[in-house]
């Protein structure tokens, strides 16, 4: 059985994982205290969504390796920032430890996918 060709950023497994994780964070963060609305809640939602947004931008910049890799690096940084906010949410008792570990692990897998793309971008670049 042959894999379907990747036609857009939404077909990327790493994008799908990041999108699902961002949606999970959105749902979980609805239960964060109201006093965190403009700090932790806002930050964790923004960084988790930014992983996806930067991946989408990277996909459209595949003509130029440096631009593609730069946007992937931005996505990687946002994924790491999201992990930091997950740690804060657990330490502040807004997220259960096990749930925090699960989310952190998902972001480790996302980071692994991003690092693989950054390390070897050639299969993803547009052929001229």
mmCIF file of C-alpha atoms in Angstrom:
data_model
loop_
_atom_site.group_PDB
_atom_site.id
_atom_site.type_symbol
_atom_site.label_atom_id
_atom_site.label_comp_id
_atom_site.label_asym_id
_atom_site.label_seq_id
_atom_site.Cartn_x
_atom_site.Cartn_y
_atom_site.Cartn_z
ATOM 1 C CA UNK A 1 0.000 0.000 0.000
ATOM 2 C CA UNK A 2 1.470 3.321 -1.094
ATOM 3 C CA UNK A 3 1.379 6.476 1.003
ATOM 4 C CA UNK A 4 -0.685 9.398 -0.217
ATOM 5 C CA UNK A 5 1.530 12.254 -1.446
ATOM 6 C CA UNK A 6 1.748 15.292 0.792
ATOM 7 C CA UNK A 7 -0.081 18.116 -0.960
ATOM 8 C CA UNK A 8 -0.202 20.722 1.805
ATOM 9 C CA UNK A 9 0.956 21.364 5.343
ATOM 10 C CA UNK A 10 -2.181 19.752 6.772
ATOM 11 C CA UNK A 11 -1.065 16.401 5.340
ATOM 12 C CA UNK A 12 2.119 16.450 7.449
ATOM 13 C CA UNK A 13 1.958 14.049 10.410
ATOM 14 C CA UNK A 14 3.834 16.554 12.586
ATOM 15 C CA UNK A 15 1.270 19.257 11.741
ATOM 16 C CA UNK A 16 -1.612 16.917 12.580
ATOM 17 C CA UNK A 17 -0.036 16.051 15.943
ATOM 18 C CA UNK A 18 0.585 19.728 16.713
ATOM 19 C CA UNK A 19 -2.950 20.746 15.730
ATOM 20 C CA UNK A 20 -4.535 18.006 17.854
ATOM 21 C CA UNK A 21 -2.286 18.931 20.797
ATOM 22 C CA UNK A 22 -3.200 22.631 20.471
ATOM 23 C CA UNK A 23 -6.897 21.764 20.479
ATOM 24 C CA UNK A 24 -6.431 19.563 23.555
ATOM 25 C CA UNK A 25 -4.603 22.407 25.307
ATOM 26 C CA UNK A 26 -7.417 24.791 24.360
ATOM 27 C CA UNK A 27 -10.027 22.504 25.926
ATOM 28 C CA UNK A 28 -7.961 21.838 29.063
ATOM 29 C CA UNK A 29 -7.069 25.508 29.545
ATOM 30 C CA UNK A 30 -10.761 26.429 29.729
ATOM 31 C CA UNK A 31 -10.577 25.080 33.286
ATOM 32 C CA UNK A 32 -7.620 27.260 34.307
ATOM 33 C CA UNK A 33 -8.431 29.940 36.900
ATOM 34 C CA UNK A 34 -9.829 33.228 35.631
ATOM 35 C CA UNK A 35 -6.839 35.142 37.062
ATOM 36 C CA UNK A 36 -4.630 33.238 34.564
ATOM 37 C CA UNK A 37 -6.684 34.372 31.548
ATOM 38 C CA UNK A 38 -4.155 36.968 30.390
ATOM 39 C CA UNK A 39 -1.040 35.107 31.436
ATOM 40 C CA UNK A 40 -0.654 31.321 31.494
ATOM 41 C CA UNK A 41 -3.897 30.563 29.631
ATOM 42 C CA UNK A 42 -3.138 33.061 26.883
ATOM 43 C CA UNK A 43 0.531 32.061 26.603
ATOM 44 C CA UNK A 44 -0.012 28.301 26.377
ATOM 45 C CA UNK A 45 -2.757 28.747 23.783
ATOM 46 C CA UNK A 46 -0.665 31.134 21.680
ATOM 47 C CA UNK A 47 2.494 29.035 21.702
ATOM 48 C CA UNK A 48 0.667 25.770 20.954
ATOM 49 C CA UNK A 49 -1.163 27.371 18.011
ATOM 50 C CA UNK A 50 2.021 29.012 16.812
ATOM 51 C CA UNK A 51 3.651 25.608 16.290
ATOM 52 C CA UNK A 52 1.012 24.942 13.615
ATOM 53 C CA UNK A 53 1.088 28.440 12.146
ATOM 54 C CA UNK A 54 4.865 28.373 11.725
ATOM 55 C CA UNK A 55 4.694 24.928 10.120
ATOM 56 C CA UNK A 56 2.116 26.235 7.658
ATOM 57 C CA UNK A 57 4.367 29.189 6.833
ATOM 58 C CA UNK A 58 7.388 26.898 6.465
ATOM 59 C CA UNK A 59 5.474 24.756 3.989
ATOM 60 C CA UNK A 60 4.843 27.794 1.770
ATOM 61 C CA UNK A 61 8.548 28.744 1.914
ATOM 62 C CA UNK A 62 9.863 25.444 0.539
ATOM 63 C CA UNK A 63 11.344 27.194 -2.504
ATOM 64 C CA UNK A 64 14.194 28.446 -0.344
ATOM 65 C CA UNK A 65 15.918 26.097 2.064
ATOM 66 C CA UNK A 66 17.067 28.827 4.472
ATOM 67 C CA UNK A 67 13.565 30.345 4.746
ATOM 68 C CA UNK A 68 11.999 26.899 5.159
ATOM 69 C CA UNK A 69 14.418 25.893 7.911
ATOM 70 C CA UNK A 70 14.060 29.277 9.658
ATOM 71 C CA UNK A 71 10.277 28.825 9.972
ATOM 72 C CA UNK A 72 10.753 25.228 11.149
ATOM 73 C CA UNK A 73 13.143 26.587 13.790
ATOM 74 C CA UNK A 74 10.432 29.038 14.884
ATOM 75 C CA UNK A 75 7.983 26.149 15.141
ATOM 76 C CA UNK A 76 10.513 24.171 17.196
ATOM 77 C CA UNK A 77 10.972 27.115 19.572
ATOM 78 C CA UNK A 78 7.193 27.458 20.027
ATOM 79 C CA UNK A 79 6.872 23.737 20.782
ATOM 80 C CA UNK A 80 9.548 24.045 23.461
ATOM 81 C CA UNK A 81 7.819 27.135 24.872
ATOM 82 C CA UNK A 82 4.577 25.142 25.040
ATOM 83 C CA UNK A 83 6.372 22.458 27.046
ATOM 84 C CA UNK A 84 7.481 25.134 29.505
ATOM 85 C CA UNK A 85 3.885 26.360 29.943
ATOM 86 C CA UNK A 86 2.782 22.756 30.464
ATOM 87 C CA UNK A 87 5.335 22.499 33.274
ATOM 88 C CA UNK A 88 3.953 25.667 34.880
ATOM 89 C CA UNK A 89 0.375 24.411 34.553
ATOM 90 C CA UNK A 90 1.316 21.177 36.339
ATOM 91 C CA UNK A 91 3.307 22.943 39.082
ATOM 92 C CA UNK A 92 0.405 25.355 39.671
ATOM 93 C CA UNK A 93 -1.959 22.353 39.927
ATOM 94 C CA UNK A 94 -4.010 23.442 36.907
ATOM 95 C CA UNK A 95 -3.137 20.214 35.086
ATOM 96 C CA UNK A 96 -2.933 16.708 36.487
ATOM 97 C CA UNK A 97 0.645 15.353 36.525
ATOM 98 C CA UNK A 98 -0.209 12.415 34.248
ATOM 99 C CA UNK A 99 -1.977 14.646 31.763
ATOM 100 C CA UNK A 100 0.990 17.018 31.842
ATOM 101 C CA UNK A 101 3.355 14.113 31.121
ATOM 102 C CA UNK A 102 1.164 12.978 28.244
ATOM 103 C CA UNK A 103 1.115 16.458 26.673
ATOM 104 C CA UNK A 104 4.835 16.903 27.255
ATOM 105 C CA UNK A 105 5.450 13.574 25.502
ATOM 106 C CA UNK A 106 3.319 14.604 22.540
ATOM 107 C CA UNK A 107 5.410 17.754 22.196
ATOM 108 C CA UNK A 108 8.593 15.647 22.396
ATOM 109 C CA UNK A 109 7.298 13.698 19.371
ATOM 110 C CA UNK A 110 6.417 16.942 17.587
ATOM 111 C CA UNK A 111 9.921 18.253 18.316
ATOM 112 C CA UNK A 112 11.422 15.021 16.980
ATOM 113 C CA UNK A 113 9.539 15.437 13.708
ATOM 114 C CA UNK A 114 10.574 19.066 13.407
ATOM 115 C CA UNK A 115 14.229 18.304 14.140
ATOM 116 C CA UNK A 116 14.202 15.579 11.473
ATOM 117 C CA UNK A 117 12.854 18.064 8.924
ATOM 118 C CA UNK A 118 15.395 20.693 9.980
ATOM 119 C CA UNK A 119 18.300 18.234 9.866
ATOM 120 C CA UNK A 120 17.374 16.956 6.398
ATOM 121 C CA UNK A 121 15.136 19.492 4.644
ATOM 122 C CA UNK A 122 15.865 18.326 1.078
ATOM 123 C CA UNK A 123 12.966 15.818 0.756
ATOM 124 C CA UNK A 124 10.537 18.625 1.645
ATOM 125 C CA UNK A 125 11.914 21.367 -0.607
ATOM 126 C CA UNK A 126 10.249 22.259 -3.908
ATOM 127 C CA UNK A 127 12.100 20.866 -6.901
ATOM 128 C CA UNK A 128 13.071 23.522 -9.428
#
